[in-house]
Amino acid sequence: MMLLSDKVAILTGVNSGIGRKAAEIFAKNGAKVFGADIRTDKMDELRAVFKACGSEFEGCCCDVRKAEDVKAVFSRAVERFGRIDIVVNIAGISCDKPISRISDEDFSRIMDINVRGVFNFCKYAVPYFKKQKHGVIINTSSITGIYGSGMGCPYPASKAAIMGMTKTLAYELAPWNIRVNCVAPGVVNTEMVAALGERARKTFERSIPLRRMGEPEDIADAIVFMASDMARYITGTTLCVDGGYRPSTVNP
Ligand SMILES: NC(=O)c1ccc[n+]([C@@H]2O[C@H](COP(=O)([O-])OP(=O)(O)OC[C@H]3O[C@@H](n4cnc5c(N)ncnc54)[C@H](O)[C@@H]3O)[C@@H](O)[C@H]2O)c1
């Protein structure tokens, strides 16, 4: 069953990891996608994936921190596909330093990409969604925004901020039939996590009841569900996709 037939979606962070996999699964579910990422080297491959699925992909370089870039994504997507039904914010960066080594610049960079970036895409989606009286926004938080993490405090802070923004926008925008939700991945097997090293990986695996790290498709499938009409009565919530993970209080 194709869950997103004829839907048009904007996805950020499509050049790698969870965003890339989400774009592929959107293609398999019949959606047309406009991808936005600061890196674009994998976008031609994605275009081919969509073509093979009988769907369409367009993408461009966009720094989610910059309002001008974000506005351009919306006008290009509407120009190409005629409308937008779904916005999925996936672009993000992590942090694994102790507080003594986190500079002002580190803090600002994480907040700007992870929080301002999501704000920008929500803000510029709203006029389109209000006008058509429907729309879906899905933001990518993290279970670290709920439980905290061993270190790298700006990252969980940014992910908790996303949950607060999501709930508020869900209440504010419900009168226009706009749903706003988060997915909160646990530990997922992407470059972001590979960078943390083998010891951290083993520690994580021991804390996951399903005894494996998540794969990007585990998260992507949850995003497709939340974006589809199957989730039509769900708004203002955070769907944890984490294999039952509960944190150890010991640093990895
Ligand atoms: N991997 C995990 O274990 C995990 C767990 C919880 C949450 N998440 C969240 O999932 C999302 C995707 O993570 P991932 O593991 O796939 O990471 P990733 O590093 O593989 O992908 C992130 C993507 O965001 C893009 N990006 C970075 N800065 C950008 C900017 N300024 N403007 C536009 N694009 C930018 C990158 O180019 C990249 O394509 C992130 O928001 C991350 O916080 C990941």
mmCIF file of C-alpha atoms and ligand atoms in Angstrom:
data_model
loop_
_atom_site.group_PDB
_atom_site.id
_atom_site.type_symbol
_atom_site.label_atom_id
_atom_site.label_comp_id
_atom_site.label_asym_id
_atom_site.label_seq_id
_atom_site.Cartn_x
_atom_site.Cartn_y
_atom_site.Cartn_z
ATOM 1 C CA MET A 1 0.000 0.000 0.000
ATOM 2 C CA MET A 2 1.366 3.439 -0.936
ATOM 3 C CA LEU A 3 0.791 5.750 2.017
ATOM 4 C CA LEU A 4 1.764 9.052 0.351
ATOM 5 C CA SER A 5 0.291 8.818 -3.154
ATOM 6 C CA ASP A 6 0.185 12.250 -4.818
ATOM 7 C CA LYS A 7 1.570 14.042 -1.747
ATOM 8 C CA VAL A 8 4.258 16.696 -2.134
ATOM 9 C CA ALA A 9 6.851 16.879 0.638
ATOM 10 C CA ILE A 10 9.826 19.039 1.515
ATOM 11 C CA LEU A 11 12.487 17.118 3.437
ATOM 12 C CA THR A 12 15.634 18.655 4.963
ATOM 13 C CA GLY A 13 18.858 16.733 5.543
ATOM 14 C CA VAL A 14 18.306 14.421 2.563
ATOM 15 C CA ASN A 15 21.947 14.125 1.594
ATOM 16 C CA SER A 16 22.761 11.452 4.196
ATOM 17 C CA GLY A 17 21.640 9.210 7.053
ATOM 18 C CA ILE A 18 18.012 9.286 8.173
ATOM 19 C CA GLY A 19 17.047 12.049 5.714
ATOM 20 C CA ARG A 20 18.379 10.138 2.746
ATOM 21 C CA LYS A 21 16.543 6.960 3.761
ATOM 22 C CA ALA A 22 13.340 8.915 4.486
ATOM 23 C CA ALA A 23 13.459 10.406 0.970
ATOM 24 C CA GLU A 24 13.832 6.898 -0.521
ATOM 25 C CA ILE A 25 10.870 5.564 1.474
ATOM 26 C CA PHE A 26 8.786 8.633 0.540
ATOM 27 C CA ALA A 27 9.550 7.752 -3.098
ATOM 28 C CA LYS A 28 8.397 4.145 -2.594
ATOM 29 C CA ASN A 29 5.173 5.472 -1.032
ATOM 30 C CA GLY A 30 4.332 7.640 -4.026
ATOM 31 C CA ALA A 31 5.355 11.112 -2.752
ATOM 32 C CA LYS A 32 7.075 13.800 -4.788
ATOM 33 C CA VAL A 33 9.910 15.314 -2.773
ATOM 34 C CA PHE A 34 11.855 18.566 -2.743
ATOM 35 C CA GLY A 35 15.078 17.952 -0.785
ATOM 36 C CA ALA A 36 17.063 20.636 1.032
ATOM 37 C CA ASP A 37 20.556 20.109 2.392
ATOM 38 C CA ILE A 38 23.751 22.090 2.813
ATOM 39 C CA ARG A 39 25.477 19.261 0.941
ATOM 40 C CA THR A 40 24.149 18.145 -2.437
ATOM 41 C CA ASP A 41 26.622 15.502 -3.684
ATOM 42 C CA LYS A 42 24.118 12.615 -3.283
ATOM 43 C CA MET A 43 21.115 14.384 -4.803
ATOM 44 C CA ASP A 44 21.614 13.009 -8.325
ATOM 45 C CA GLU A 45 21.503 9.469 -6.897
ATOM 46 C CA LEU A 46 18.258 10.345 -5.116
ATOM 47 C CA ARG A 47 16.751 11.728 -8.314
ATOM 48 C CA ALA A 48 17.456 8.326 -9.937
ATOM 49 C CA VAL A 49 15.805 6.468 -7.035
ATOM 50 C CA PHE A 50 12.644 8.569 -7.483
ATOM 51 C CA LYS A 51 12.655 8.039 -11.231
ATOM 52 C CA ALA A 52 12.904 4.270 -10.734
ATOM 53 C CA CYS A 53 9.868 4.460 -8.417
ATOM 54 C CA GLY A 54 7.886 6.466 -11.012
ATOM 55 C CA SER A 55 8.021 9.591 -8.860
ATOM 56 C CA GLU A 56 9.898 12.912 -8.940
ATOM 57 C CA PHE A 57 12.648 14.540 -6.877
ATOM 58 C CA GLU A 58 14.083 18.017 -6.987
ATOM 59 C CA GLY A 59 16.606 19.395 -4.558
ATOM 60 C CA CYS A 60 18.891 22.299 -3.816
ATOM 61 C CA CYS A 61 21.597 23.545 -1.535
ATOM 62 C CA CYS A 62 20.067 25.193 1.518
ATOM 63 C CA ASP A 63 21.534 26.219 4.829
ATOM 64 C CA VAL A 64 18.594 25.750 7.198
ATOM 65 C CA ARG A 65 19.951 28.605 9.345
ATOM 66 C CA LYS A 66 19.332 31.149 6.582
ATOM 67 C CA ALA A 67 15.787 32.442 6.120
ATOM 68 C CA GLU A 68 16.515 33.483 2.521
ATOM 69 C CA ASP A 69 17.614 29.931 1.618
ATOM 70 C CA VAL A 70 14.510 28.475 3.254
ATOM 71 C CA LYS A 71 12.128 30.885 1.478
ATOM 72 C CA ALA A 72 13.783 29.926 -1.817
ATOM 73 C CA VAL A 73 13.156 26.218 -1.103
ATOM 74 C CA PHE A 74 9.426 26.872 -0.663
ATOM 75 C CA SER A 75 9.087 28.947 -3.833
ATOM 76 C CA ARG A 76 11.089 26.450 -5.892
ATOM 77 C CA ALA A 77 9.095 23.493 -4.534
ATOM 78 C CA VAL A 78 5.765 25.179 -5.304
ATOM 79 C CA GLU A 79 6.993 26.226 -8.736
ATOM 80 C CA ARG A 80 8.008 22.646 -9.503
ATOM 81 C CA PHE A 81 5.217 20.625 -7.862
ATOM 82 C CA GLY A 82 2.330 23.111 -7.535
ATOM 83 C CA ARG A 83 1.791 22.785 -3.759
ATOM 84 C CA ILE A 84 3.272 21.376 -0.538
ATOM 85 C CA ASP A 85 1.485 18.942 1.783
ATOM 86 C CA ILE A 86 4.249 17.832 4.150
ATOM 87 C CA VAL A 87 7.420 19.360 5.638
ATOM 88 C CA VAL A 88 9.896 17.085 7.423
ATOM 89 C CA ASN A 89 12.780 18.678 9.327
ATOM 90 C CA ILE A 90 15.601 16.144 9.545
ATOM 91 C CA ALA A 91 18.820 18.199 9.117
ATOM 92 C CA GLY A 92 20.764 18.415 12.359
ATOM 93 C CA ILE A 93 24.186 18.175 13.951
ATOM 94 C CA SER A 94 25.345 16.518 17.169
ATOM 95 C CA CYS A 95 27.830 17.333 19.917
ATOM 96 C CA ASP A 96 29.847 14.941 22.083
ATOM 97 C CA LYS A 97 32.121 17.279 24.061
ATOM 98 C CA PRO A 98 32.200 17.903 27.818
ATOM 99 C CA ILE A 99 30.989 21.374 28.791
ATOM 100 C CA SER A 100 34.527 22.663 29.464
ATOM 101 C CA ARG A 101 35.360 22.185 25.777
ATOM 102 C CA ILE A 102 32.147 23.572 24.306
ATOM 103 C CA SER A 103 32.821 27.031 22.881
ATOM 104 C CA ASP A 104 30.321 29.856 22.362
ATOM 105 C CA GLU A 105 30.598 29.111 18.635
ATOM 106 C CA ASP A 106 29.811 25.384 19.174
ATOM 107 C CA PHE A 107 26.737 26.328 21.222
ATOM 108 C CA SER A 108 25.466 28.840 18.659
ATOM 109 C CA ARG A 109 26.088 26.521 15.719
ATOM 110 C CA ILE A 110 24.116 23.657 17.291
ATOM 111 C CA MET A 111 21.215 25.908 18.315
ATOM 112 C CA ASP A 112 21.172 27.671 14.943
ATOM 113 C CA ILE A 113 21.075 24.475 12.873
ATOM 114 C CA ASN A 114 18.934 22.300 15.160
ATOM 115 C CA VAL A 115 16.468 24.894 16.483
ATOM 116 C CA ARG A 116 16.505 27.974 14.222
ATOM 117 C CA GLY A 117 16.575 25.659 11.178
ATOM 118 C CA VAL A 118 13.384 23.910 12.311
ATOM 119 C CA PHE A 119 11.796 27.282 13.193
ATOM 120 C CA ASN A 120 12.593 28.618 9.704
ATOM 121 C CA PHE A 121 11.004 25.669 7.903
ATOM 122 C CA CYS A 122 7.906 25.783 10.160
ATOM 123 C CA LYS A 123 7.568 29.555 9.744
ATOM 124 C CA TYR A 124 7.723 29.519 5.946
ATOM 125 C CA ALA A 125 5.463 26.437 5.647
ATOM 126 C CA VAL A 126 2.640 28.051 7.604
ATOM 127 C CA PRO A 127 1.382 30.596 4.996
ATOM 128 C CA TYR A 128 1.087 27.812 2.384
ATOM 129 C CA PHE A 129 -0.578 25.398 4.816
ATOM 130 C CA LYS A 130 -3.024 27.994 6.221
ATOM 131 C CA LYS A 131 -4.120 28.984 2.737
ATOM 132 C CA GLN A 132 -4.881 25.405 1.670
ATOM 133 C CA LYS A 133 -6.272 24.501 5.129
ATOM 134 C CA HIS A 134 -4.143 21.425 5.521
ATOM 135 C CA GLY A 135 -0.538 20.477 6.119
ATOM 136 C CA VAL A 136 1.747 18.210 8.110
ATOM 137 C CA ILE A 137 4.996 19.145 9.830
ATOM 138 C CA ILE A 138 7.272 16.503 11.327
ATOM 139 C CA ASN A 139 10.315 17.563 13.316
ATOM 140 C CA THR A 140 13.192 15.267 14.231
ATOM 141 C CA SER A 141 13.952 15.464 17.912
ATOM 142 C CA SER A 142 15.893 12.813 19.841
ATOM 143 C CA ILE A 143 15.333 10.756 22.973
ATOM 144 C CA THR A 144 18.286 12.727 24.424
ATOM 145 C CA GLY A 145 15.832 15.651 24.542
ATOM 146 C CA ILE A 146 13.831 13.563 27.059
ATOM 147 C CA TYR A 147 16.530 11.709 29.010
ATOM 148 C CA GLY A 148 19.626 13.867 28.501
ATOM 149 C CA SER A 149 22.957 12.439 27.432
ATOM 150 C CA GLY A 150 26.387 11.634 28.907
ATOM 151 C CA MET A 151 27.821 14.894 27.536
ATOM 152 C CA GLY A 152 27.399 17.388 24.691
ATOM 153 C CA CYS A 153 24.670 19.359 26.524
ATOM 154 C CA PRO A 154 23.691 21.779 23.712
ATOM 155 C CA TYR A 155 22.484 18.822 21.633
ATOM 156 C CA PRO A 156 19.824 17.492 24.061
ATOM 157 C CA ALA A 157 18.925 21.108 24.858
ATOM 158 C CA SER A 158 18.258 21.729 21.160
ATOM 159 C CA LYS A 159 16.220 18.529 20.853
ATOM 160 C CA ALA A 160 14.081 19.395 23.910
ATOM 161 C CA ALA A 161 13.509 22.842 22.358
ATOM 162 C CA ILE A 162 12.172 21.149 19.225
ATOM 163 C CA MET A 163 9.611 19.232 21.299
ATOM 164 C CA GLY A 164 8.394 22.453 22.952
ATOM 165 C CA MET A 165 8.168 24.225 19.600
ATOM 166 C CA THR A 166 6.285 21.258 18.102
ATOM 167 C CA LYS A 167 3.633 21.099 20.851
ATOM 168 C CA THR A 168 3.065 24.853 20.709
ATOM 169 C CA LEU A 169 2.721 24.936 16.935
ATOM 170 C CA ALA A 170 0.358 21.947 17.085
ATOM 171 C CA TYR A 171 -2.018 23.910 19.346
ATOM 172 C CA GLU A 172 -1.582 27.173 17.422
ATOM 173 C CA LEU A 173 -2.128 25.677 13.971
ATOM 174 C CA ALA A 174 -4.797 23.038 14.666
ATOM 175 C CA PRO A 175 -7.642 25.414 13.598
ATOM 176 C CA TRP A 176 -6.188 25.315 10.053
ATOM 177 C CA ASN A 177 -6.044 21.489 10.024
ATOM 178 C CA ILE A 178 -2.256 21.565 10.284
ATOM 179 C CA ARG A 179 -0.723 18.673 12.246
ATOM 180 C CA VAL A 180 2.669 19.138 13.912
ATOM 181 C CA ASN A 181 4.526 16.208 15.489
ATOM 182 C CA CYS A 182 8.018 14.989 16.375
ATOM 183 C CA VAL A 183 9.781 11.732 15.935
ATOM 184 C CA ALA A 184 12.433 11.084 18.556
ATOM 185 C CA PRO A 185 14.950 8.511 17.357
ATOM 186 C CA GLY A 186 17.024 6.502 19.803
ATOM 187 C CA VAL A 187 20.510 5.482 18.740
ATOM 188 C CA VAL A 188 20.595 5.090 14.965
ATOM 189 C CA ASN A 189 23.301 3.552 12.837
ATOM 190 C CA THR A 190 24.433 6.629 10.833
ATOM 191 C CA GLU A 191 27.666 8.591 10.382
ATOM 192 C CA MET A 192 26.633 10.730 13.358
ATOM 193 C CA VAL A 193 26.826 7.686 15.645
ATOM 194 C CA ALA A 194 29.779 5.969 13.912
ATOM 195 C CA ALA A 195 31.788 9.053 14.922
ATOM 196 C CA LEU A 196 31.200 8.216 18.616
ATOM 197 C CA GLY A 197 33.330 5.011 18.415
ATOM 198 C CA GLU A 198 33.022 1.298 19.225
ATOM 199 C CA ARG A 199 32.913 1.585 23.038
ATOM 200 C CA ALA A 200 29.991 4.010 22.998
ATOM 201 C CA ARG A 201 28.197 1.801 20.475
ATOM 202 C CA LYS A 202 28.496 -1.308 22.724
ATOM 203 C CA THR A 203 27.253 0.667 25.741
ATOM 204 C CA PHE A 204 24.251 1.842 23.781
ATOM 205 C CA GLU A 205 23.423 -1.652 22.531
ATOM 206 C CA ARG A 206 23.371 -3.008 26.090
ATOM 207 C CA SER A 207 20.739 -0.391 27.050
ATOM 208 C CA ILE A 208 18.388 -1.233 24.174
ATOM 209 C CA PRO A 209 15.772 -3.905 25.013
ATOM 210 C CA LEU A 210 15.460 -4.855 21.331
ATOM 211 C CA ARG A 211 19.261 -5.406 21.474
ATOM 212 C CA ARG A 212 20.246 -3.497 18.343
ATOM 213 C CA MET A 213 20.766 0.054 17.243
ATOM 214 C CA GLY A 214 18.085 1.536 15.033
ATOM 215 C CA GLU A 215 18.602 1.590 11.284
ATOM 216 C CA PRO A 216 17.704 4.715 9.270
ATOM 217 C CA GLU A 217 14.712 2.866 7.765
ATOM 218 C CA ASP A 218 13.275 2.232 11.254
ATOM 219 C CA ILE A 219 13.027 6.004 11.690
ATOM 220 C CA ALA A 220 12.030 6.682 8.079
ATOM 221 C CA ASP A 221 9.071 4.266 8.318
ATOM 222 C CA ALA A 222 7.833 6.081 11.438
ATOM 223 C CA ILE A 223 8.128 9.420 9.608
ATOM 224 C CA VAL A 224 6.098 8.076 6.673
ATOM 225 C CA PHE A 225 3.383 6.885 9.068
ATOM 226 C CA MET A 226 3.252 10.267 10.863
ATOM 227 C CA ALA A 227 3.145 12.092 7.510
ATOM 228 C CA SER A 228 0.341 9.927 6.128
ATOM 229 C CA ASP A 229 -3.414 10.129 6.624
ATOM 230 C CA MET A 230 -3.096 7.037 8.853
ATOM 231 C CA ALA A 231 -1.942 9.538 11.520
ATOM 232 C CA ARG A 232 -4.788 11.984 10.790
ATOM 233 C CA TYR A 233 -5.831 12.286 14.466
ATOM 234 C CA ILE A 234 -2.282 12.658 15.859
ATOM 235 C CA THR A 235 -0.897 16.118 16.598
ATOM 236 C CA GLY A 236 1.364 17.694 19.224
ATOM 237 C CA THR A 237 3.018 14.420 20.110
ATOM 238 C CA THR A 238 6.474 12.891 20.109
ATOM 239 C CA LEU A 239 6.806 9.382 18.737
ATOM 240 C CA CYS A 240 9.876 7.699 20.262
ATOM 241 C CA VAL A 241 11.470 5.222 17.866
ATOM 242 C CA ASP A 242 14.144 3.762 20.098
ATOM 243 C CA GLY A 243 13.877 -0.040 20.535
ATOM 244 C CA GLY A 244 12.747 0.636 24.116
ATOM 245 C CA TYR A 245 16.062 2.381 24.974
ATOM 246 C CA ARG A 246 16.454 3.715 28.505
ATOM 247 C CA PRO A 247 19.700 5.473 29.363
ATOM 248 C CA SER A 248 22.390 4.293 31.697
ATOM 249 C CA THR A 249 23.545 7.061 34.034
ATOM 250 C CA VAL A 250 27.154 6.068 33.345
ATOM 251 C CA ASN A 251 28.962 7.911 30.547
ATOM 252 C CA PRO A 252 29.741 5.736 27.510
HETATM 253 N N1 LIG B 1 21.807 9.147 14.255
HETATM 254 C C1 LIG B 1 21.210 9.102 15.446
HETATM 255 O O1 LIG B 1 21.486 8.243 16.293
HETATM 256 C C2 LIG B 1 20.160 10.112 15.802
HETATM 257 C C3 LIG B 1 19.474 9.949 17.004
HETATM 258 C C4 LIG B 1 18.494 10.862 17.357
HETATM 259 C C5 LIG B 1 18.201 11.917 16.510
HETATM 260 N N2 LIG B 1 18.889 12.055 15.344
HETATM 261 C C6 LIG B 1 18.564 13.206 14.510
HETATM 262 O O2 LIG B 1 18.225 12.765 13.216
HETATM 263 C C7 LIG B 1 18.601 13.775 12.264
HETATM 264 C C8 LIG B 1 19.452 13.152 11.164
HETATM 265 O O3 LIG B 1 20.593 12.586 11.767
HETATM 266 P P1 LIG B 1 21.588 11.623 10.952
HETATM 267 O O4 LIG B 1 22.125 10.671 11.930
HETATM 268 O O5 LIG B 1 20.929 11.132 9.735
HETATM 269 O O6 LIG B 1 22.748 12.661 10.611
HETATM 270 P P2 LIG B 1 23.623 12.857 9.287
HETATM 271 O O7 LIG B 1 24.802 13.646 9.737
HETATM 272 O O8 LIG B 1 23.837 11.574 8.578
HETATM 273 O O9 LIG B 1 22.670 13.773 8.380
HETATM 274 C C9 LIG B 1 22.403 15.100 8.703
HETATM 275 C C10 LIG B 1 22.154 15.864 7.423
HETATM 276 O O10 LIG B 1 21.906 17.239 7.764
HETATM 277 C C11 LIG B 1 22.620 18.058 6.844
HETATM 278 N N3 LIG B 1 22.914 19.369 7.439
HETATM 279 C C12 LIG B 1 23.783 19.652 8.438
HETATM 280 N N4 LIG B 1 23.828 20.977 8.660
HETATM 281 C C13 LIG B 1 22.954 21.553 7.779
HETATM 282 C C14 LIG B 1 22.540 22.892 7.523
HETATM 283 N N5 LIG B 1 23.058 23.928 8.197
HETATM 284 N N6 LIG B 1 21.623 23.116 6.553
HETATM 285 C C15 LIG B 1 21.104 22.076 5.823
HETATM 286 N N7 LIG B 1 21.462 20.803 6.025
HETATM 287 C C16 LIG B 1 22.374 20.532 6.998
HETATM 288 C C17 LIG B 1 23.892 17.278 6.550
HETATM 289 O O11 LIG B 1 24.530 17.725 5.360
HETATM 290 C C18 LIG B 1 23.356 15.857 6.459
HETATM 291 O O12 LIG B 1 22.968 15.515 5.150
HETATM 292 C C19 LIG B 1 19.302 14.864 13.056
HETATM 293 O O13 LIG B 1 18.388 15.905 13.352
HETATM 294 C C20 LIG B 1 19.723 14.151 14.314
HETATM 295 O O14 LIG B 1 19.873 15.034 15.404
HETATM 296 C C21 LIG B 1 19.863 11.176 14.958
#
